Each structure stands twice: as structure tokens, then as C-alpha cells.
Amino acid sequence: MTTARSHFYRLAPLGILLLVALVVFLQPGREPGDTAPQTLQCADLAKGCTTRLGDREVAVGIEGALKVLQPFEVWVRAGGARKVQAQFTMEGMDMGFNLYTLHADRGGVFRGRVTLPVCVSGRRDWVMTLDIDGRRLAVPFVTEL
Ligand SMILES: [Cu+2]
């Protein structure tokens, strides 16, 4: 026999689960930048790659040789973006403070000249993390020899 009461007890755990999920999702003060960045695997940064980040299309690429101790240019196309920063890190290794603010050119393309340090352990795998108006996009890459 089913009554309204037994329905309630059956659905209560589901309700609690939904509530917990909501609380976790809607933590106060949670900004897009607090969440794990989206990853873009770009086979050839010299040609550039495109992805969707939130509600806008983002294109990213570099000009020049992807080498350490030699400046190269990072460019980012992100329609209507106000602030674009690029940070360069190595997974599990402190490589110092490599944060660049990119500046929009006349055509609205954000550009910045970047010079990477040498890795003392000989690693060449880097992650460029773009912050575009608080949304983050991680782009792993390997520098040339
Ligand atoms: Cu390193």
C-alpha cells in the first residue's frame, strides 16, 4: 500500500542529495576563476587554436620560436574581452612568477611578449594559463630545443 507518507520517505534522500549538490554548487563568493581551468590541447600554437570558453569563442597562438630565453609573442582573440592575462607554469614545479598582461591592439587582438626561463631540471613542458575576464584556459605546450 502506498501512501503520501511513504512517498515522502522514499523521496527524502533524493531531496537531501539535491540540496547538498546545490549548496556545493552555489558556494558564496565562488568566481569562475576559482574552478579548474578548461584545457585546450593545441597541436601547433604557431598556427593557433580555437575553442569555446564560456559564452565566447577564443583563439590563441604564438608568433616566433617557442624557445626559452628568447622572446615570443602570445596572441589571443576573445571577442569583447576586457582583461587577458597569461601565466606560465610547470606542473608540480615552481618556475617563478611568469605572469603577463596582454594588451589589445587596434584590431582587438590581445598581444604580449613573453620570455620563459630555463628549467633547471631540463624539462620543456609548460602550461600557459590564460585568464580571460576571470575565466581560465590552460594550454599545455613544449618548448623547442
Ligand atoms: Cu621546471
Coordinates of C-alpha atoms and ligand atoms in Angstrom, one line a residue, residues 90 93-95 118-123 126, ligand 1:
M90 CA 55.2 23.8 -14.9
M93 CA 57.4 22.7 -10.1
D94 CA 57.8 26.3 -9.0
M95 CA 59.1 28.2 -12.1
V118 CA 65.3 27.8 -18.4
C119 CA 64.2 24.9 -16.4
V120 CA 66.9 23.7 -14.0
S121 CA 65.9 20.1 -14.4
G122 CA 65.8 20.2 -18.2
R123 CA 62.1 20.0 -18.6
W126 CA 54.9 24.2 -19.8
Ligands
CU1 CU 60.9 23.5 -14.5

